[in-house]
Short mmCIF file of N, CA and C in Angstrom, two decimals:
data_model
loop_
_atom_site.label_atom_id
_atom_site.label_comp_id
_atom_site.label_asym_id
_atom_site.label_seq_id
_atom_site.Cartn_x
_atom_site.Cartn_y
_atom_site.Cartn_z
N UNK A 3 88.96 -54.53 1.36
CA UNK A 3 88.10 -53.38 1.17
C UNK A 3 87.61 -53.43 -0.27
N UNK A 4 86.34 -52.98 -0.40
CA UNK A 4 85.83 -52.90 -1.89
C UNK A 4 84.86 -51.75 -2.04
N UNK A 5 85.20 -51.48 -3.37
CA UNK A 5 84.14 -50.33 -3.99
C UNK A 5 84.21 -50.88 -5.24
N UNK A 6 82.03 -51.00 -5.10
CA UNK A 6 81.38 -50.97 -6.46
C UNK A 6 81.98 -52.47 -6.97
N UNK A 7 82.39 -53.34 -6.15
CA UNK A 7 82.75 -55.03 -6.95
C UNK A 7 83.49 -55.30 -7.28
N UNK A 8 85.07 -54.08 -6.75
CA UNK A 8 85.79 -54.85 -6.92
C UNK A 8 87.01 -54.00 -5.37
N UNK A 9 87.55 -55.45 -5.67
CA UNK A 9 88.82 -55.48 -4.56
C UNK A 9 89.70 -54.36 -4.64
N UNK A 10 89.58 -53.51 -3.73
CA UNK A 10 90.50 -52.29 -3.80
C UNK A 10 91.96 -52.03 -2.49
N UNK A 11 91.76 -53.05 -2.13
CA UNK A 11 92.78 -53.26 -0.70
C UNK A 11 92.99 -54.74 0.18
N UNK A 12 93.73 -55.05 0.33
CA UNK A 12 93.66 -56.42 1.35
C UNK A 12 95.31 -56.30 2.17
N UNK A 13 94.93 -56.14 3.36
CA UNK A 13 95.51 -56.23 4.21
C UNK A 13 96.27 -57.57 5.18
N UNK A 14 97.50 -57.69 5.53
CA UNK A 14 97.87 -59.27 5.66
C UNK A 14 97.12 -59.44 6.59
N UNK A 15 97.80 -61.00 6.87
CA UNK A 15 97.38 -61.48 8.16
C UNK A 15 97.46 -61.68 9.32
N UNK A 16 96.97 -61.52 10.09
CA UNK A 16 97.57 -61.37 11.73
C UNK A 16 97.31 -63.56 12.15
N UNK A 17 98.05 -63.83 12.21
CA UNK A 17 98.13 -65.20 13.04
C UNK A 17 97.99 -65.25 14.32
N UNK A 18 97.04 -66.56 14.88
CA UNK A 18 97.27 -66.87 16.07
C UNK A 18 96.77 -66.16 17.51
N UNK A 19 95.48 -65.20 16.44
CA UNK A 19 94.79 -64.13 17.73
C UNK A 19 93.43 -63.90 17.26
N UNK A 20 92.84 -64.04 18.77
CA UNK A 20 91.02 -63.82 17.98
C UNK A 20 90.73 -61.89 18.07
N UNK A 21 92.11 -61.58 18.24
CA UNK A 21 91.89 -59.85 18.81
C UNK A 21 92.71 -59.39 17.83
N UNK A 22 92.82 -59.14 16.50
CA UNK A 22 93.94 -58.41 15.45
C UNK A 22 93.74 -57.11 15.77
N UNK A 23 94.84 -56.36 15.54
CA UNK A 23 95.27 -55.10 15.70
C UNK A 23 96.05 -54.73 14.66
N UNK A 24 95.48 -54.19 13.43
CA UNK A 24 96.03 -54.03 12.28
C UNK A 24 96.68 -52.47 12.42
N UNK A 25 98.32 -52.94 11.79
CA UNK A 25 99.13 -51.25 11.81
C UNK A 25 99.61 -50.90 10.93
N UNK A 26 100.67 -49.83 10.54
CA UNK A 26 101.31 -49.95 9.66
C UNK A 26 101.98 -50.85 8.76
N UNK A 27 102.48 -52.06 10.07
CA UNK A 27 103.35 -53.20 9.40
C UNK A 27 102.68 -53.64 8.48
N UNK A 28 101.00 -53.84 9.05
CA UNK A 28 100.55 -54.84 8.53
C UNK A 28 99.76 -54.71 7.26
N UNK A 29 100.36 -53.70 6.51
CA UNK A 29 99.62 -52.80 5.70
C UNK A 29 98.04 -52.58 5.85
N UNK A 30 97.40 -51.52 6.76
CA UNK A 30 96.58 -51.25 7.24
C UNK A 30 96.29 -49.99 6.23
N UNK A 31 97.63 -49.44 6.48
CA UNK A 31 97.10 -48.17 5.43
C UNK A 31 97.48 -48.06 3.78
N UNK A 32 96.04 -46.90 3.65
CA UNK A 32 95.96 -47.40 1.59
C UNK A 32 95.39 -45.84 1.48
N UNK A 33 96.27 -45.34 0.52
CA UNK A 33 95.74 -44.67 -0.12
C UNK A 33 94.58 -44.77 -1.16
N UNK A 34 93.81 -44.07 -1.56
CA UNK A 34 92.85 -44.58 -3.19
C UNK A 34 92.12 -43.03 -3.25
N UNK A 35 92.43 -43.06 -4.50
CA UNK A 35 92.07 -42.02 -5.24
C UNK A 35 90.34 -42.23 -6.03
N UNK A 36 89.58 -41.73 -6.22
CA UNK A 36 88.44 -41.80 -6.69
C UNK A 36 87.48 -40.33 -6.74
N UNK A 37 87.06 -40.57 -8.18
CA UNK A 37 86.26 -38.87 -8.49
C UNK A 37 84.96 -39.15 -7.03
N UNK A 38 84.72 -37.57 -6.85
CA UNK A 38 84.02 -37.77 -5.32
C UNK A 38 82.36 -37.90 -6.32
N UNK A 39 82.07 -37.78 -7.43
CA UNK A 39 80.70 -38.08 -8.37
C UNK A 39 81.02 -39.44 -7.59
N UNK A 40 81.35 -40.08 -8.24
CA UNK A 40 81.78 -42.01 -8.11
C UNK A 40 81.53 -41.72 -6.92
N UNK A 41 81.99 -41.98 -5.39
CA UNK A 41 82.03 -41.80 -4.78
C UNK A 41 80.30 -41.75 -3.78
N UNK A 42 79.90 -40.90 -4.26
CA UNK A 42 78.55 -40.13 -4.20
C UNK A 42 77.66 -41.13 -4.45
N UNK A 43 77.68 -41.41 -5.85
CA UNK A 43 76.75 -41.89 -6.22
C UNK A 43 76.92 -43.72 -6.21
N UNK A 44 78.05 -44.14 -5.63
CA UNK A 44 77.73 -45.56 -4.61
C UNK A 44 76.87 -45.89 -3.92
N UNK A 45 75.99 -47.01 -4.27
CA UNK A 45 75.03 -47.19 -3.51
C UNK A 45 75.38 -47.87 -1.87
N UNK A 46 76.80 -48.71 -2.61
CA UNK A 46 77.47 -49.41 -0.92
C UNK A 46 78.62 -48.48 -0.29
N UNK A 47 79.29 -47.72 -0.75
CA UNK A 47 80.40 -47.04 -1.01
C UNK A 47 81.49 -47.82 -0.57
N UNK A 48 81.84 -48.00 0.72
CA UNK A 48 83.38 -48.63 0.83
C UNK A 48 82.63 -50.02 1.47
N UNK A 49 83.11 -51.27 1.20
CA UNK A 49 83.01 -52.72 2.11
C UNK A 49 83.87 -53.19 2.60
N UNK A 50 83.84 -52.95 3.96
CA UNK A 50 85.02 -53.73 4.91
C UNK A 50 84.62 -55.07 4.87
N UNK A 51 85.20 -55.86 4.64
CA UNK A 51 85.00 -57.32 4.88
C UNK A 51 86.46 -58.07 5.99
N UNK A 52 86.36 -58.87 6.87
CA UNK A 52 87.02 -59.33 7.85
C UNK A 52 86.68 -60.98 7.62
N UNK A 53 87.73 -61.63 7.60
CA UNK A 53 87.74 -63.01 6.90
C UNK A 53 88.83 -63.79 8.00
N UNK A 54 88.29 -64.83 8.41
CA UNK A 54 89.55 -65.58 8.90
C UNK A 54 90.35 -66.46 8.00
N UNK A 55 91.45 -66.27 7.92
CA UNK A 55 92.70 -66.54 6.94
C UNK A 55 93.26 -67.96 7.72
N UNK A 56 92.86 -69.17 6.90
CA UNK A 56 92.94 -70.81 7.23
C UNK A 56 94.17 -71.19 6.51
N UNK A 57 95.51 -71.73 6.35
CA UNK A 57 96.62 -71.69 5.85
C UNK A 57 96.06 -73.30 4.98
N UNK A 58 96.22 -73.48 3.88
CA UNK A 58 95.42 -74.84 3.00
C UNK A 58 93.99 -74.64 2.66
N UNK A 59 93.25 -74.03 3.06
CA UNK A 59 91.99 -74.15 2.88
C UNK A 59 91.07 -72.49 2.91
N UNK A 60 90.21 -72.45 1.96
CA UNK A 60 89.83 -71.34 2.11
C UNK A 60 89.55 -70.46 3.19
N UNK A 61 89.54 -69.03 3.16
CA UNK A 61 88.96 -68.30 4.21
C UNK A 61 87.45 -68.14 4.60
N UNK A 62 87.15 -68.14 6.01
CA UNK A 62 85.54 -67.76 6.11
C UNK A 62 85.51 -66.40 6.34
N UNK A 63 84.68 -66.17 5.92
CA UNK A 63 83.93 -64.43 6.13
C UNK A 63 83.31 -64.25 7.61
N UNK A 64 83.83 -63.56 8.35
CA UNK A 64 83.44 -62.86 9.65
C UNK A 64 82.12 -62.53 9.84
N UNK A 65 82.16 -61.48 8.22
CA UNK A 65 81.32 -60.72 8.45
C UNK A 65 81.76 -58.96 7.62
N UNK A 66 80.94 -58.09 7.38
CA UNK A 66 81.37 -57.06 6.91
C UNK A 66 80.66 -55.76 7.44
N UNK A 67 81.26 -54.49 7.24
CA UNK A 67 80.43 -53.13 7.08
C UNK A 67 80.57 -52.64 6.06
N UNK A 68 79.97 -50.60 5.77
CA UNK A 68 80.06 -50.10 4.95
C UNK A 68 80.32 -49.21 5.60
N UNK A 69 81.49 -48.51 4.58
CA UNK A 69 81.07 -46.83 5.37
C UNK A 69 80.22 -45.63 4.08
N UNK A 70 79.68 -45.32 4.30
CA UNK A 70 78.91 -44.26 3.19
C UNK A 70 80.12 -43.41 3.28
N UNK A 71 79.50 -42.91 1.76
CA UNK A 71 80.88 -41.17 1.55
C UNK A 71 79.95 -40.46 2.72
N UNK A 72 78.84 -39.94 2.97
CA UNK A 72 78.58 -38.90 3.43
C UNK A 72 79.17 -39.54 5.10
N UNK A 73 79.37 -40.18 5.34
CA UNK A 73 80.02 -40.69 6.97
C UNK A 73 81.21 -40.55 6.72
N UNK A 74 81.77 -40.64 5.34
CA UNK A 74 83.75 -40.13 5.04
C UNK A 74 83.69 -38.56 5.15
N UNK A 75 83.04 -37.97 4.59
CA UNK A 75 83.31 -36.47 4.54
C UNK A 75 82.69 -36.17 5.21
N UNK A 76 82.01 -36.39 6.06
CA UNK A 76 81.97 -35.28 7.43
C UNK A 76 82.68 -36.17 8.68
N UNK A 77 83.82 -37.56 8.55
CA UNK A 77 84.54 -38.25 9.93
C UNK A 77 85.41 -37.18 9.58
N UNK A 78 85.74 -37.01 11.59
CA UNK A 78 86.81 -36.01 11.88
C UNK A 78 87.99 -36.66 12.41
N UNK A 79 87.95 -37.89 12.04
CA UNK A 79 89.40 -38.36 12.15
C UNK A 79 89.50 -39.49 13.58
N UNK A 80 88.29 -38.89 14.53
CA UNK A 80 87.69 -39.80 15.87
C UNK A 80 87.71 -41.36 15.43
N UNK A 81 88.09 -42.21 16.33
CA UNK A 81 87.99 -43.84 16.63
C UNK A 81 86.29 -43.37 16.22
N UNK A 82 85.99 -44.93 15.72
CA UNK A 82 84.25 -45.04 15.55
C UNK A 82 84.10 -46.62 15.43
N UNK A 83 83.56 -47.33 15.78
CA UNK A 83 83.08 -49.18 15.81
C UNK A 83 82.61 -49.16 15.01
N UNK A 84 82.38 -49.66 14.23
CA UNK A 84 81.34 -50.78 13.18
C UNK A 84 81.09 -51.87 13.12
N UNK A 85 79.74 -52.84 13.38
CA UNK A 85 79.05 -53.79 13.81
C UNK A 85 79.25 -54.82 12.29
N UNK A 86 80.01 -56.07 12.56
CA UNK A 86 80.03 -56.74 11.79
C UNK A 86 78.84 -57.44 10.97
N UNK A 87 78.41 -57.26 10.11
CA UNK A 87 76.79 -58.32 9.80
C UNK A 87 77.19 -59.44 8.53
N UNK A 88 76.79 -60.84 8.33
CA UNK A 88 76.93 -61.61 7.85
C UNK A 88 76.61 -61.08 6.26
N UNK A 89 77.58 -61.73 5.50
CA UNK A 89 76.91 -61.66 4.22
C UNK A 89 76.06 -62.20 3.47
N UNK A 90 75.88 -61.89 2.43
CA UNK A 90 74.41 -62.82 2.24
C UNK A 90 74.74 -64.15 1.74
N UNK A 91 74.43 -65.56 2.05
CA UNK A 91 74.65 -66.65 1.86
C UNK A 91 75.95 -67.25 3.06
N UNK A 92 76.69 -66.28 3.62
CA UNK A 92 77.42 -66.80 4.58
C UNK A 92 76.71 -66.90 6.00
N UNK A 93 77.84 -67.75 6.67
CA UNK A 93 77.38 -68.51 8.57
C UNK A 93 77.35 -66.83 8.86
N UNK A 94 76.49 -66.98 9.88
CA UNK A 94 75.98 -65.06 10.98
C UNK A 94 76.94 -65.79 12.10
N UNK A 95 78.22 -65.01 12.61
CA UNK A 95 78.68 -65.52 13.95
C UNK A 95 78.18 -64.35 14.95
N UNK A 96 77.08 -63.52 14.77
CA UNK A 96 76.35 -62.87 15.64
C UNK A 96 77.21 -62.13 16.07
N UNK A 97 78.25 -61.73 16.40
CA UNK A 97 78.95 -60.56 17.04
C UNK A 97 80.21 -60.37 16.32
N UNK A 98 80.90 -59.22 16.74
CA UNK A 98 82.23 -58.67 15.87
C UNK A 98 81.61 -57.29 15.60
N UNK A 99 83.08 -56.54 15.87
CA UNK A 99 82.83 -55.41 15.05
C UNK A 99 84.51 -54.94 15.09
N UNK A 100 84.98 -53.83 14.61
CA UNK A 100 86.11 -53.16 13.89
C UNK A 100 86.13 -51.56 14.30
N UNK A 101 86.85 -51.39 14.84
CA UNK A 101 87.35 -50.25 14.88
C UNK A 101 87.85 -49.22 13.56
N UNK A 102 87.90 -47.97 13.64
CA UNK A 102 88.39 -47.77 12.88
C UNK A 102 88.63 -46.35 12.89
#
C-alpha cells in the first residue's frame, strides 16, 4: 500500500495459489494514522498494488488501484471490488481485481 510515494504497508505472501485470501495471519491488517488535510488533498490517495512474489528473482506487478479519501469516508464498512489496471511501463494482464 502507498500514499504520496512512499511504502506504507506490505503484506506477506500467500504461496502456491492464483486465488490469495489475505487475513489476519497474513498481516492484512494496518493501522495508519494521517492528518485528514494530507489525506484530502492526495491527488492518488491510497495505492493498492498486488505483485506476484518469485522466490530468487524479482516480483511482477499484477497490477494496482486507488481508493480516494472521499470513497474512505463515506465506505460503510460493505465488501467492494476494485479492478486491477497495469502500471505505467509494466505487462497489462487484462484482468484481476481485489476485494476489499
Amino acid at each position: 500500500v502507498w500514499f504520496n510515494g512512499v511504502k506504507i504497508h506490505q503484506t506477506d505472501y500467500i504461496p502456491n495459489t492464483e486465488d490469495p485470501i489475505w487475513t489476519l495471519r497474513r498481516s492484512s491488517l494496518f493501522l495508519w494514522k494521517v492528518p485528514a488535510i494530507d489525506l484530502f488533498k492526495s491527488e492518488d490517495c491510497l495505492i493498492f498494488e498486488v505483485e506476484d512474489f518469485d522466490l530468487g528473482s524479482s516480483s511482477t506487478s499484477l497490477g494496482a488501484f486507488n481508493v480516494s479519501a472521499k470513497t474512505l469516508y463515506h465506505w460503510n464498512g460493505e465488501r467492494r471490488e476494485f479492478a486491477l489496471k497495469s502500471l505505467l511501463g509494466e505487462k497489462d494482464f487484462g484482468k484481476g481485481k481485489v476485494a476489499l
